[in-house]
Short mmCIF file of C-alpha atoms and ligand atoms in Angstrom, two decimals:
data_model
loop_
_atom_site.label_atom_id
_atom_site.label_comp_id
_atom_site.label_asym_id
_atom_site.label_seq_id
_atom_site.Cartn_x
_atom_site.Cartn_y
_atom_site.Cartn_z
CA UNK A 1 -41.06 14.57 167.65
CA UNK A 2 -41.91 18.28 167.44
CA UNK A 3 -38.47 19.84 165.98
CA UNK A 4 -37.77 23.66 167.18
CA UNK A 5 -37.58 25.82 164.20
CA UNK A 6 -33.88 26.43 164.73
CA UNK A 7 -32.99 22.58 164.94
CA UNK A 8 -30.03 21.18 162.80
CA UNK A 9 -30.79 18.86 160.06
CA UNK A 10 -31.23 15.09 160.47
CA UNK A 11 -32.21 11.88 158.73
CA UNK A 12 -34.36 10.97 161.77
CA UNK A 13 -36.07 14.45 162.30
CA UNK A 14 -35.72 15.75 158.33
CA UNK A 15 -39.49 16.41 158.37
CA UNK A 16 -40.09 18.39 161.26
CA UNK A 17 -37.04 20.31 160.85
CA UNK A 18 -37.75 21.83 157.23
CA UNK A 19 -42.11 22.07 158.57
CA UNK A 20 -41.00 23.90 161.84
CA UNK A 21 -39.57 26.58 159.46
CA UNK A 22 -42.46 27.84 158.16
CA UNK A 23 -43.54 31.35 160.18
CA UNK A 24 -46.97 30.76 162.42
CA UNK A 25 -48.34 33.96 159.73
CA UNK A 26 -48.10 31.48 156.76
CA UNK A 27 -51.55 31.76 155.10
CA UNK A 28 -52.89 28.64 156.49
CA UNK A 29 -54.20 26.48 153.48
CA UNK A 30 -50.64 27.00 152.15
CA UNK A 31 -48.72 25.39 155.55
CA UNK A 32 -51.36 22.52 154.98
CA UNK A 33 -50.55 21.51 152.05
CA UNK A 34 -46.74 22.65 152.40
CA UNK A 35 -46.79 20.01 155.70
CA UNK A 36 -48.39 17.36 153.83
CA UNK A 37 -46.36 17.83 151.08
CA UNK A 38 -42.69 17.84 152.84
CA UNK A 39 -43.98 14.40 155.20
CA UNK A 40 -44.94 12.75 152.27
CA UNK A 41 -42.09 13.25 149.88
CA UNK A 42 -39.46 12.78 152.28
CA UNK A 43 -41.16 9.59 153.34
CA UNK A 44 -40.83 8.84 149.60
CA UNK A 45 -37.39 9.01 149.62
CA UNK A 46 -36.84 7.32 153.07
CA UNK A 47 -38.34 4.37 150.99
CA UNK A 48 -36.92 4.83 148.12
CA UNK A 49 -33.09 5.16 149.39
CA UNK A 50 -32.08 7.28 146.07
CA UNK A 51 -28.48 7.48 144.44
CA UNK A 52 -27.01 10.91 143.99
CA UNK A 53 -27.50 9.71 140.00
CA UNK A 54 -31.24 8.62 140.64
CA UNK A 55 -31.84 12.14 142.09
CA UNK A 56 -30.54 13.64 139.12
CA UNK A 57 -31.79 11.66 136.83
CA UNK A 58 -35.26 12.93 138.92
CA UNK A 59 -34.30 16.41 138.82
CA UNK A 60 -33.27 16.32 134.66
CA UNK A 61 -36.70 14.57 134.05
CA UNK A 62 -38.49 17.41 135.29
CA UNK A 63 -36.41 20.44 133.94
CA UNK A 64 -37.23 18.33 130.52
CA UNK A 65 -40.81 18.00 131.38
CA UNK A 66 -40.61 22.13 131.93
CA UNK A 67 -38.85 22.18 128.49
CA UNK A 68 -41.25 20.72 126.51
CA UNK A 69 -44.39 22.99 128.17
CA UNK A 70 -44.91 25.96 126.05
CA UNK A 71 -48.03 27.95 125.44
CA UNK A 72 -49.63 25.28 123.35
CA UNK A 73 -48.54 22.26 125.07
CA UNK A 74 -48.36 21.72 128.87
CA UNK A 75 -46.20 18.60 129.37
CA UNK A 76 -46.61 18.78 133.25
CA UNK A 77 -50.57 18.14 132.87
CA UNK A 78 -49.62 15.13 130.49
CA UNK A 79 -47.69 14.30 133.58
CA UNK A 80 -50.54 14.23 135.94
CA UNK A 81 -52.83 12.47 133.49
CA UNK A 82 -50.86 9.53 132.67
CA UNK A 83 -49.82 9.21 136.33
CA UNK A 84 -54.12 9.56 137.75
CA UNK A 85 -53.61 12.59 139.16
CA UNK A 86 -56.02 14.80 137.13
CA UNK A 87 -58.77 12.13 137.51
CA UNK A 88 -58.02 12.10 140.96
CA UNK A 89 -58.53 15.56 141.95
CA UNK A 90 -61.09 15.55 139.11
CA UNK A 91 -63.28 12.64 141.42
CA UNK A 92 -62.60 14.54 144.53
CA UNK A 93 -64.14 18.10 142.81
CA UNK A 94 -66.94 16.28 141.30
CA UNK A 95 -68.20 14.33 143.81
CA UNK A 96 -72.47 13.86 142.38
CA UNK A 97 -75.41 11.95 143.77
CA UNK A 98 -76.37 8.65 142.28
CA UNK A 99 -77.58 8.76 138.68
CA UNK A 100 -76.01 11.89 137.68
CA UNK A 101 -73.48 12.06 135.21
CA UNK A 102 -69.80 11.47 136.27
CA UNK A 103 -67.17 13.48 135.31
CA UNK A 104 -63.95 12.54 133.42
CA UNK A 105 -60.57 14.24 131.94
CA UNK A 106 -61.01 17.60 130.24
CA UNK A 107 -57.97 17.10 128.12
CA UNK A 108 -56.01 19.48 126.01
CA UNK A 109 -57.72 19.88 122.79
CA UNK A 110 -61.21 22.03 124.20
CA UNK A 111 -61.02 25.51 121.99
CA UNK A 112 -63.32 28.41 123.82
CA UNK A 113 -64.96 29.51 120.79
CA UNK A 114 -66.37 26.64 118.59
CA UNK A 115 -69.51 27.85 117.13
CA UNK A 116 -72.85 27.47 118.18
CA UNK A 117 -74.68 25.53 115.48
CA UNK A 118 -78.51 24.87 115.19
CA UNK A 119 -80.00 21.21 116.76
CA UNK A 120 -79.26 18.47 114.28
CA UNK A 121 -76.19 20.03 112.31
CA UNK A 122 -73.58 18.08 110.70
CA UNK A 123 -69.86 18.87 112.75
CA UNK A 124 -67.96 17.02 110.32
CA UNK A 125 -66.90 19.85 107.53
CA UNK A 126 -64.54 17.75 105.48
CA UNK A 127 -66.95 15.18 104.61
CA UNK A 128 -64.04 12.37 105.74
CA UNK A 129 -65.13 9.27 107.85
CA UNK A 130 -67.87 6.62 108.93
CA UNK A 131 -71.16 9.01 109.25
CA UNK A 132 -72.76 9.19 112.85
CA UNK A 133 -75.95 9.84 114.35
CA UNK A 134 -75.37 11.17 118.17
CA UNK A 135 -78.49 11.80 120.23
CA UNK A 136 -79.92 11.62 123.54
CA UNK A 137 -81.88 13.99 126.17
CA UNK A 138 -80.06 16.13 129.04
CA UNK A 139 -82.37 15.31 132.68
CA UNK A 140 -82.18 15.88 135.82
CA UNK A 141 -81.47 13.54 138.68
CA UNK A 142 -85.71 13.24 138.81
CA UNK A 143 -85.86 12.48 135.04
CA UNK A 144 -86.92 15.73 134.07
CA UNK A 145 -85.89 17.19 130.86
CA UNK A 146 -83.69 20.39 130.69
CA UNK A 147 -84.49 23.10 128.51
CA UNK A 148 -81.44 25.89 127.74
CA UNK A 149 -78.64 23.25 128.53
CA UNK A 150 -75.39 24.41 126.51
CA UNK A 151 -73.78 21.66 125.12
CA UNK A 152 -69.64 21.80 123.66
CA UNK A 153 -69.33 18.83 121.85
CA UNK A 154 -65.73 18.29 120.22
CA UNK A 155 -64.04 14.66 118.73
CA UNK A 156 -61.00 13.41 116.81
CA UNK A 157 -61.53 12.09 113.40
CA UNK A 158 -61.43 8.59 111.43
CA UNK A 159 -57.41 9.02 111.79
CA UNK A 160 -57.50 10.09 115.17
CA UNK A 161 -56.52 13.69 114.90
CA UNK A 162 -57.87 16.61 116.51
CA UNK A 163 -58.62 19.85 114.15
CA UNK A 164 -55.79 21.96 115.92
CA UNK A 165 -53.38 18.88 115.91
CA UNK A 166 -53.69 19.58 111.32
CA UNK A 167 -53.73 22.91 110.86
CA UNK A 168 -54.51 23.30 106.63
CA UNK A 169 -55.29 19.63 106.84
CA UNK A 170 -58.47 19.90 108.48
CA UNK A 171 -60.95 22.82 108.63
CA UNK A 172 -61.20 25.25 111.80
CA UNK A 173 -63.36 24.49 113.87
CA UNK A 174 -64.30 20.78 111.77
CA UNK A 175 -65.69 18.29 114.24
CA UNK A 176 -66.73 20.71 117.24
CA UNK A 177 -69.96 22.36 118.27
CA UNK A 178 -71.95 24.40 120.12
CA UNK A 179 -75.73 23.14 121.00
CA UNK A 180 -78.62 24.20 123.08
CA UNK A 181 -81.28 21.90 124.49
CA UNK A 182 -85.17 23.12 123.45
CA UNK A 183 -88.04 22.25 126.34
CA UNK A 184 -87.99 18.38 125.20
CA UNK A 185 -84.49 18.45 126.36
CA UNK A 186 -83.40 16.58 123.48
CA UNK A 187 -79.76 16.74 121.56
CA UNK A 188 -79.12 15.79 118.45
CA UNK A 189 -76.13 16.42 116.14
CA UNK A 190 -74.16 14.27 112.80
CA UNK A 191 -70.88 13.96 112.84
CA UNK A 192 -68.48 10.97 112.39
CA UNK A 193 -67.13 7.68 114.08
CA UNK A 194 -63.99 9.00 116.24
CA UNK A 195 -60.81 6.69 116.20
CA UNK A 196 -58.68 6.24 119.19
CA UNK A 197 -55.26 8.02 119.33
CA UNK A 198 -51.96 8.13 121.54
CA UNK A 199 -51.52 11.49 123.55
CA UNK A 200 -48.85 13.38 122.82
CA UNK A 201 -46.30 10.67 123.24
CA UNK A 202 -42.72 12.65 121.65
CA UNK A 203 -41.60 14.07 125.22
CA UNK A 204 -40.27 13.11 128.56
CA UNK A 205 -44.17 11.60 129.33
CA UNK A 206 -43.90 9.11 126.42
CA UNK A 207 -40.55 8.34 127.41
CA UNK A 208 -41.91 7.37 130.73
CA UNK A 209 -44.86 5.29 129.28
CA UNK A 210 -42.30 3.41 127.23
CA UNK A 211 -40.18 2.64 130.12
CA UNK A 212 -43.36 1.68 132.02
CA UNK A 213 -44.59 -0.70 129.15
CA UNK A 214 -47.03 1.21 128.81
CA UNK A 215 -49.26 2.13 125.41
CA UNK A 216 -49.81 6.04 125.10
CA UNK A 217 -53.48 5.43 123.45
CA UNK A 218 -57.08 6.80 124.34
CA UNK A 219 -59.71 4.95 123.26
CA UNK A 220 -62.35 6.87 120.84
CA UNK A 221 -64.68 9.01 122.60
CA UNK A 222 -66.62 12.26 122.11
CA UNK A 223 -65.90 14.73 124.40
CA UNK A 224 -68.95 16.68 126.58
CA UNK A 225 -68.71 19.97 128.39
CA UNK A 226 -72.96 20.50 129.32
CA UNK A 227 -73.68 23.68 131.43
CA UNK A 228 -76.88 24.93 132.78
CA UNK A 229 -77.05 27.60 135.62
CA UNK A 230 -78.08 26.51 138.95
CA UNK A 231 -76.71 22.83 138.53
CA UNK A 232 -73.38 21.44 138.69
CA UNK A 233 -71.61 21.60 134.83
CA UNK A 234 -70.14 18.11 133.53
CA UNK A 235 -66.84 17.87 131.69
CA UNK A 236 -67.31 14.24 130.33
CA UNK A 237 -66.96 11.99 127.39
CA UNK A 238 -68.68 9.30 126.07
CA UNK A 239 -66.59 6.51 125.08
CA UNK A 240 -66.67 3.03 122.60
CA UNK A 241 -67.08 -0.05 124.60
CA UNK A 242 -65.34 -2.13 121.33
CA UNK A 243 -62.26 0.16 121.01
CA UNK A 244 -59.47 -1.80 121.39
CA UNK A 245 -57.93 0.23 123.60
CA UNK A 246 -61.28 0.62 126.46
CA UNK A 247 -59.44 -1.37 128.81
CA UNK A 248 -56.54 0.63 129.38
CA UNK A 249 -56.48 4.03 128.52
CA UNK A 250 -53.26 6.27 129.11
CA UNK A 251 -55.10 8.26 131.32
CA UNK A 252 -57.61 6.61 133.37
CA UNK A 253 -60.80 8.22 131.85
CA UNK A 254 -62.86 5.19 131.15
CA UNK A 255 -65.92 4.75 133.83
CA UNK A 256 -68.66 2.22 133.11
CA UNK A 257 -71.22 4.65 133.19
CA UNK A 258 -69.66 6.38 130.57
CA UNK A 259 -70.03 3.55 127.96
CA UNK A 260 -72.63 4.12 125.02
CA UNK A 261 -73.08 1.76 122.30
CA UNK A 262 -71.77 2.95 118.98
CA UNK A 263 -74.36 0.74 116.25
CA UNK A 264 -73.90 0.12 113.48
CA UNK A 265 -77.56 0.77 111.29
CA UNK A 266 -77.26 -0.92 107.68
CA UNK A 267 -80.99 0.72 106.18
CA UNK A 268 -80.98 2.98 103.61
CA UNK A 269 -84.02 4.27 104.03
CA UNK A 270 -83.11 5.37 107.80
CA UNK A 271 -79.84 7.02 106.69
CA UNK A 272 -81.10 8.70 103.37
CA UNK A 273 -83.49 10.65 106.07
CA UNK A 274 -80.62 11.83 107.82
CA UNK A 275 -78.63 12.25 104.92
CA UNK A 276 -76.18 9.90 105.02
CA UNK A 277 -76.01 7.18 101.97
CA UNK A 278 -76.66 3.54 102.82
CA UNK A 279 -75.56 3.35 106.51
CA UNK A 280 -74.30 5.15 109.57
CA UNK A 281 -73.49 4.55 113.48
CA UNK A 282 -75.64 5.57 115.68
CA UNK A 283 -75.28 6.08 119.17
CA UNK A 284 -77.57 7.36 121.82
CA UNK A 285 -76.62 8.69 125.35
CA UNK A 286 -78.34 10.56 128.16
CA UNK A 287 -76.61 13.01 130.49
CA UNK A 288 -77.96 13.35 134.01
CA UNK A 289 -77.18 17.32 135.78
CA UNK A 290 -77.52 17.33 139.62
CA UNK A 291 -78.31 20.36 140.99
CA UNK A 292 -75.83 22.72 143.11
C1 BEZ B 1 -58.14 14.05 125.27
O1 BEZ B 1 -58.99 13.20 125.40
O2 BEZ B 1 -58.33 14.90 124.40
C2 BEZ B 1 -56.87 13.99 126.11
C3 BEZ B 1 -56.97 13.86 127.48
C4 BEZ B 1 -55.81 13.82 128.24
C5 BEZ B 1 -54.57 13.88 127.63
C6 BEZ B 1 -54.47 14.01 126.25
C7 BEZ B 1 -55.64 14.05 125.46
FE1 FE B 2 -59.91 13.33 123.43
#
């Protein structure tokens, strides 16, 4: 039932009366998603059948959720990550042809202007951790290697902390890099074995998690961000298959393809030529760019 726009309010009719008020002159990707919004929420609470309480308690979550947002932490995101909406609209915006690399969460802790470092540097600066090798080449979906690829690499450390989560603790910039591919298309960089950790689990979002039974954790991963002009760029990660946590991280970032194997090399000889003591991980990983 179409409702006129001047229709009184009813249980029955609650959707088209609040649609038909929008003016035909709305711009017209905002009535779309205005329309779909209003059906779908009020269906929501047709299902749901909400106390007066419930809907406050609904409201009061989300003032709290706007509470804890400031300039360095945006609680609503948390929101849509631990409830699949950012990989969601994520999958729908990154939508790439067989073989290429798929995308995953981009996740609070990126920083703009990590340095770029030469092939092969170290991006541990404290010296603290299990030492890794991290390598691989950047193609594209024909195999071909990609020269001039920019690569932001950026990981948690042995405790699980990001550098901007210990301020004094760790060193700027420790554990974050800048690299660009040469005409092998090759990457290489040291750096050390990442450890899961919970996301910011102190607010209304944690609260939720615990109510859910759910754990706040991320299993360990490093985090990609590859660019090249002319093809599509990849926010990514590559994650631990062992972590204890791979099977159900807090928000939904885990695809197989994303899976590299972190191994474990016990010969001095190979890590004394990369500078590490007796033994190191290694892990190797290619990414695939389509073109746009
Ligand atoms: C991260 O991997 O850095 C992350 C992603 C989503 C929420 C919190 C952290
Ligand atoms: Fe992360």
């Amino acid at each position: 039932m179409v409702a006129k726009n001047n229709a009184y309010f009813s249980e029955e009719d609650s959707v088209g009366v609040v649609n038909a008020r929008m003016e035909p002159g709305t711009d017209p990707r905002l009535a779309q998603i205005m329309e779909v919004v209003v059906r779908k929420l009020h269906e929501a609470v047709k299902e749901i059948e909400p106390t007066q309480d419930e809907w406050m308690q609904a409201i009061l979550y989300l003032t709290r959720t706007g509470h804890t947002s400031d300039d360095w932490r945006q609680e609503f995101i948390l929101l849509s990550d631990v409830l699949g909406v950012s990989m969601l609209v994520d999958a729908i915006n990154s939508r790439r042809p067989n073989g290429a690399t798929e995308n995953t969460v981009l996740g609070p802790f990126h920083i703009a202007d990590a340095p770029e470092l030469p092939m092969g540097e170290n991006i541990c600066l404290d010296g603290k951790g299990e030492p890794m090798f991290v390598h691989g080449r950047i193609l594209d979906t024909e195999g071909n290697p990609l020269e001039g690829v920019k690569i932001d690499v950026w990981q948690a450390n042995d405790e699980g902390f990001y550098d901007v989560q210990q301020k004094g603790i760790q060193p700027d910039f420790n554990l974050r890099g800048v690299f660009r591919t040469g005409s092998d298309g090759r990457y290489f960089f040291k750096a050390v074995k990442p450890r899961y950790y919970p996301i910011p689990a102190d607010g209304p979002v944690g609260d939720l998690l615990t109510a859910l039974g759910r754990e706040p954790y991320r299993p360990a991963h490093f985090h990609y961000i590859i660019e090249k002009s002319g093809f599509d760029k990849v926010t990514t990660h590559i994650f631990d298959p062992d972590d204890q946590y791979i099977d159900s991280d807090a928000v939904f970032g885990v695809k197989e393809s994303l899976m590299a194997e972190f191994n474990l090399i016990n010969d001095e000889s190979k890590a004394k030529a990369l500078g590490f003591d007796v033994s190191y991980y290694d892990v190797e990983h290619d990414f695939v760019m389509a073109r746009l």
